[in-house]
Amino acid sequence: MPDLFPDDRARLPLDPGAVLLGGFALPVDRVLLQLITHTAEAAPFRHLETPGGRRMSVAMTNVGQLGWVSDRRGYRYSPVDPLTGRPWPAMPPAFTTLATEAAAAAGFANFAPEACLINRYASGAKLSLHQDRDERNLDQPIVSVSLGVDARFLWGGQSRTDRPRRIALHHGDVVVWGGPARLTFHGVDTLGESSHPLTGSLRYNLTFRIAT
Ligand SMILES: O=C(O)CCC(=O)C(=O)O
Ligand SMILES: [Mn+2]
């Protein structure tokens, strides 16, 4: 989708504590995608069940000491992949480096993520408006990397009923939110039918967190 002022996307403040770093991950895009493919061989993408019993349209897997999971019992972080019974694959150093550098560029020094949720969106998948609040330490930011097909990020407010802004997320974009923006409601609009040279019809998102 076209941007009105493409030059402003290199650093687009969304709110105090939240910034979009346009194209920040582009230099390592192929490396990231290879590592995602590699991860999925050990910890396959799967559609988790919500506590309410619905199948999530986004497929997920994790790397790191902890992985985000959802089932009838609720949302939580688990050191073990419930699908395989094994620990999640280790966080690749290239992931950690990118997350730490993006956080620093957004003003959050020394971010050392423990968990990386990998989301895979096919056409029609979406992520409803939510807060990332399963982490114990809310002083630490969230770092979110977009790869592949363009999406529309829903960026809301501190209350679920605040009307969200729609912000274009392109391949290589990174969004960081912390401090006063840490609990901002956000989501991803239904992915359209589109194609990207590196991912085909898919969009991937890496979400780095400190969970403990
Ligand atoms: O896919 C995205 O851009 C956002 C993902 C997200 O909010 C999450 O995984 O909690
Ligand atoms: Mn989220």
Tab-separated table of C-alpha atoms and ligand atoms in Angstrom:
chain	number	residue	atom	x	y	z
A	1	MET	CA	0.000	0.000	0.000
A	2	PRO	CA	1.446	3.413	-0.883
A	3	ASP	CA	2.693	5.702	1.872
A	4	LEU	CA	1.890	9.381	1.736
A	5	PHE	CA	5.278	10.512	3.019
A	6	PRO	CA	7.697	7.597	2.510
A	7	ASP	CA	10.725	9.585	3.744
A	8	ASP	CA	9.199	9.966	7.197
A	9	ARG	CA	9.002	6.226	7.724
A	10	ALA	CA	12.661	5.810	8.733
A	11	ARG	CA	11.589	6.942	12.169
A	12	LEU	CA	7.886	7.407	12.647
A	13	PRO	CA	6.844	8.125	16.250
A	14	LEU	CA	3.484	6.517	17.037
A	15	ASP	CA	3.127	7.725	20.631
A	16	PRO	CA	5.523	8.560	23.477
A	17	GLY	CA	7.470	5.295	23.955
A	18	ALA	CA	6.487	3.859	20.565
A	19	VAL	CA	8.218	4.236	17.214
A	20	LEU	CA	8.170	2.589	13.799
A	21	LEU	CA	11.662	2.116	12.349
A	22	GLY	CA	10.961	1.792	8.620
A	23	GLY	CA	13.159	-0.783	6.896
A	24	PHE	CA	15.351	-1.324	9.964
A	25	ALA	CA	15.564	-5.103	9.403
A	26	LEU	CA	16.127	-4.959	5.616
A	27	PRO	CA	19.906	-5.600	5.800
A	28	VAL	CA	19.260	-8.988	7.446
A	29	ASP	CA	15.939	-9.940	5.835
A	30	ARG	CA	17.188	-13.081	4.066
A	31	VAL	CA	19.051	-14.300	7.127
A	32	LEU	CA	15.927	-13.875	9.257
A	33	LEU	CA	13.771	-15.771	6.771
A	34	GLN	CA	16.262	-18.638	6.567
A	35	LEU	CA	16.321	-18.867	10.345
A	36	ILE	CA	12.517	-18.927	10.438
A	37	THR	CA	12.486	-21.843	7.979
A	38	HIS	CA	15.115	-23.629	10.044
A	39	THR	CA	13.163	-23.041	13.275
A	40	ALA	CA	9.978	-24.450	11.784
A	41	GLU	CA	11.736	-27.744	11.055
A	42	ALA	CA	12.296	-28.257	14.802
A	43	ALA	CA	9.247	-26.428	16.154
A	44	PRO	CA	6.537	-26.396	13.455
A	45	PHE	CA	4.059	-23.573	12.955
A	46	ARG	CA	0.711	-24.430	14.488
A	47	HIS	CA	-2.658	-22.771	15.024
A	48	LEU	CA	-3.110	-22.414	18.774
A	49	GLU	CA	-6.454	-22.574	20.506
A	50	THR	CA	-7.662	-19.541	22.431
A	51	PRO	CA	-8.831	-19.985	26.050
A	52	GLY	CA	-12.344	-19.601	24.631
A	53	GLY	CA	-11.789	-22.572	22.302
A	54	ARG	CA	-11.293	-20.782	18.977
A	55	ARG	CA	-8.534	-21.670	16.517
A	56	MET	CA	-6.223	-18.699	15.942
A	57	SER	CA	-5.948	-17.735	12.274
A	58	VAL	CA	-2.287	-16.798	12.723
A	59	ALA	CA	0.106	-19.777	12.879
A	60	MET	CA	2.801	-19.543	15.549
A	61	THR	CA	6.058	-20.976	16.816
A	62	ASN	CA	8.798	-19.684	19.126
A	63	VAL	CA	12.517	-19.514	19.710
A	64	GLY	CA	14.267	-18.710	22.984
A	65	GLN	CA	14.231	-19.888	26.581
A	66	LEU	CA	10.502	-19.283	26.720
A	67	GLY	CA	7.727	-19.455	24.157
A	68	TRP	CA	4.274	-17.900	24.187
A	69	VAL	CA	1.477	-20.468	24.070
A	70	SER	CA	-2.294	-20.477	24.324
A	71	ASP	CA	-4.788	-23.236	25.027
A	72	ARG	CA	-7.970	-23.856	27.018
A	73	ARG	CA	-6.028	-23.147	30.204
A	74	GLY	CA	-5.069	-19.627	29.109
A	75	TYR	CA	-2.143	-17.643	27.721
A	76	ARG	CA	1.332	-18.170	29.173
A	77	TYR	CA	5.020	-18.627	28.542
A	78	SER	CA	6.390	-22.162	28.490
A	79	PRO	CA	10.020	-23.378	28.360
A	80	VAL	CA	8.812	-26.464	26.466
A	81	ASP	CA	7.038	-26.711	23.117
A	82	PRO	CA	3.763	-28.498	23.939
A	83	LEU	CA	3.693	-29.973	20.428
A	84	THR	CA	7.065	-31.731	20.604
A	85	GLY	CA	7.705	-31.906	24.359
A	86	ARG	CA	11.155	-30.420	23.720
A	87	PRO	CA	12.604	-27.003	24.629
A	88	TRP	CA	12.037	-24.339	21.971
A	89	PRO	CA	14.949	-23.879	19.525
A	90	ALA	CA	17.587	-21.491	20.858
A	91	MET	CA	17.314	-17.829	19.928
A	92	PRO	CA	19.626	-17.326	16.927
A	93	PRO	CA	22.294	-14.674	17.609
A	94	ALA	CA	21.150	-12.751	14.507
A	95	PHE	CA	17.693	-12.420	16.106
A	96	THR	CA	19.084	-11.159	19.399
A	97	THR	CA	21.394	-8.656	17.711
A	98	LEU	CA	18.614	-7.184	15.604
A	99	ALA	CA	16.241	-6.894	18.571
A	100	THR	CA	18.861	-5.264	20.797
A	101	GLU	CA	19.849	-2.786	18.071
A	102	ALA	CA	16.246	-1.869	17.258
A	103	ALA	CA	15.394	-1.364	20.929
A	104	ALA	CA	18.477	0.835	21.370
A	105	ALA	CA	17.515	2.890	18.307
A	106	ALA	CA	14.142	3.439	19.952
A	107	GLY	CA	15.730	4.544	23.225
A	108	PHE	CA	15.668	1.273	25.188
A	109	ALA	CA	19.263	0.291	25.995
A	110	ASN	CA	20.467	-3.254	26.773
A	111	PHE	CA	17.348	-5.104	25.647
A	112	ALA	CA	18.180	-8.826	25.838
A	113	PRO	CA	15.105	-10.793	24.713
A	114	GLU	CA	14.309	-14.180	26.256
A	115	ALA	CA	11.458	-15.042	23.986
A	116	CYS	CA	10.634	-14.578	20.322
A	117	LEU	CA	7.159	-15.435	19.108
A	118	ILE	CA	7.120	-16.055	15.361
A	119	ASN	CA	3.778	-15.331	13.733
A	120	ARG	CA	2.861	-16.504	10.237
A	121	TYR	CA	-0.058	-14.850	8.454
A	122	ALA	CA	-1.658	-16.259	5.332
A	123	SER	CA	-4.302	-14.360	3.393
A	124	GLY	CA	-7.338	-13.911	5.667
A	125	ALA	CA	-5.384	-14.215	8.934
A	126	LYS	CA	-5.648	-11.457	11.520
A	127	LEU	CA	-4.766	-10.663	15.097
A	128	SER	CA	-7.493	-8.976	17.088
A	129	LEU	CA	-6.824	-5.920	19.217
A	130	HIS	CA	-4.943	-6.973	22.382
A	131	GLN	CA	-2.335	-5.927	24.921
A	132	ASP	CA	0.932	-7.852	25.388
A	133	ARG	CA	0.541	-8.408	29.106
A	134	ASP	CA	1.606	-11.992	29.813
A	135	GLU	CA	5.102	-10.764	30.645
A	136	ARG	CA	5.983	-10.161	34.286
A	137	ASN	CA	8.358	-7.290	33.631
A	138	LEU	CA	6.469	-4.533	31.888
A	139	ASP	CA	9.467	-2.163	32.127
A	140	GLN	CA	10.935	-3.870	29.075
A	141	PRO	CA	9.788	-2.978	25.562
A	142	ILE	CA	8.340	-5.149	22.812
A	143	VAL	CA	10.249	-5.317	19.523
A	144	SER	CA	8.206	-6.413	16.528
A	145	VAL	CA	9.676	-7.175	13.080
A	146	SER	CA	7.631	-7.460	9.867
A	147	LEU	CA	8.677	-9.631	6.916
A	148	GLY	CA	6.951	-10.430	3.658
A	149	VAL	CA	3.528	-9.283	2.551
A	150	ASP	CA	2.402	-5.812	3.703
A	151	ALA	CA	-0.012	-5.576	6.590
A	152	ARG	CA	-2.024	-2.927	8.363
A	153	PHE	CA	-1.071	-2.530	12.002
A	154	LEU	CA	-3.888	-1.465	14.289
A	155	TRP	CA	-2.435	0.927	16.834
A	156	GLY	CA	-4.968	1.795	19.513
A	157	GLY	CA	-4.746	3.424	22.914
A	158	GLN	CA	-4.669	2.468	26.566
A	159	SER	CA	-8.291	1.396	26.509
A	160	ARG	CA	-9.782	-1.327	24.304
A	161	THR	CA	-12.433	1.078	23.085
A	162	ASP	CA	-9.921	3.682	21.779
A	163	ARG	CA	-10.290	3.746	18.037
A	164	PRO	CA	-7.095	2.307	16.488
A	165	ARG	CA	-5.027	4.053	13.836
A	166	ARG	CA	-4.141	1.942	10.799
A	167	ILE	CA	-0.438	1.987	10.008
A	168	ALA	CA	1.170	0.301	7.007
A	169	LEU	CA	3.755	-2.338	7.930
A	170	HIS	CA	6.158	-3.237	5.128
A	171	HIS	CA	8.794	-5.925	4.745
A	172	GLY	CA	11.714	-5.002	7.030
A	173	ASP	CA	9.822	-2.597	9.288
A	174	VAL	CA	10.374	-2.770	13.036
A	175	VAL	CA	8.021	-1.353	15.658
A	176	VAL	CA	9.223	-0.861	19.232
A	177	TRP	CA	6.901	0.007	22.096
A	178	GLY	CA	7.691	0.402	25.774
A	179	GLY	CA	7.516	2.842	28.678
A	180	PRO	CA	4.188	4.717	28.602
A	181	ALA	CA	3.173	2.810	25.430
A	182	ARG	CA	3.967	-0.689	26.741
A	183	LEU	CA	0.334	-1.708	27.264
A	184	THR	CA	-1.089	-0.045	24.172
A	185	PHE	CA	-3.816	-2.085	22.465
A	186	HIS	CA	-2.670	-3.264	19.043
A	187	GLY	CA	-3.475	-5.843	16.407
A	188	VAL	CA	-3.153	-6.723	12.740
A	189	ASP	CA	-5.922	-6.245	10.187
A	190	THR	CA	-6.979	-9.187	8.017
A	191	LEU	CA	-4.120	-9.939	5.612
A	192	GLY	CA	-5.028	-9.376	1.975
A	193	GLU	CA	-4.153	-11.519	-1.011
A	194	SER	CA	-0.784	-10.280	-2.103
A	195	SER	CA	2.686	-11.536	-2.805
A	196	HIS	CA	6.240	-10.719	-1.786
A	197	PRO	CA	9.337	-11.908	-3.697
A	198	LEU	CA	10.872	-13.513	-0.580
A	199	THR	CA	7.803	-14.998	1.148
A	200	GLY	CA	5.173	-15.560	-1.542
A	201	SER	CA	1.698	-14.974	-0.151
A	202	LEU	CA	2.814	-14.970	3.502
A	203	ARG	CA	3.684	-12.436	6.133
A	204	TYR	CA	5.940	-13.236	9.076
A	205	ASN	CA	6.308	-11.276	12.270
A	206	LEU	CA	8.909	-11.702	14.986
A	207	THR	CA	7.910	-10.389	18.390
A	208	PHE	CA	10.739	-10.155	20.918
A	209	ARG	CA	9.914	-10.054	24.594
A	210	ILE	CA	11.366	-10.305	28.044
A	211	ALA	CA	8.853	-12.553	29.701
A	212	THR	CA	10.022	-13.036	33.296
B	1	LIG	O1	2.119	-9.375	13.680
B	1	LIG	C1	2.295	-8.279	14.216
B	1	LIG	O2	2.715	-7.294	13.607
B	1	LIG	C2	1.960	-8.095	15.689
B	1	LIG	C3	2.050	-9.348	16.498
B	1	LIG	C4	1.604	-9.176	17.916
B	1	LIG	O3	1.064	-8.201	18.314
B	1	LIG	C5	1.820	-10.286	18.862
B	1	LIG	O4	2.340	-11.335	18.480
B	1	LIG	O5	1.465	-10.126	20.059
B	2	MN	MN	0.929	-8.182	20.530
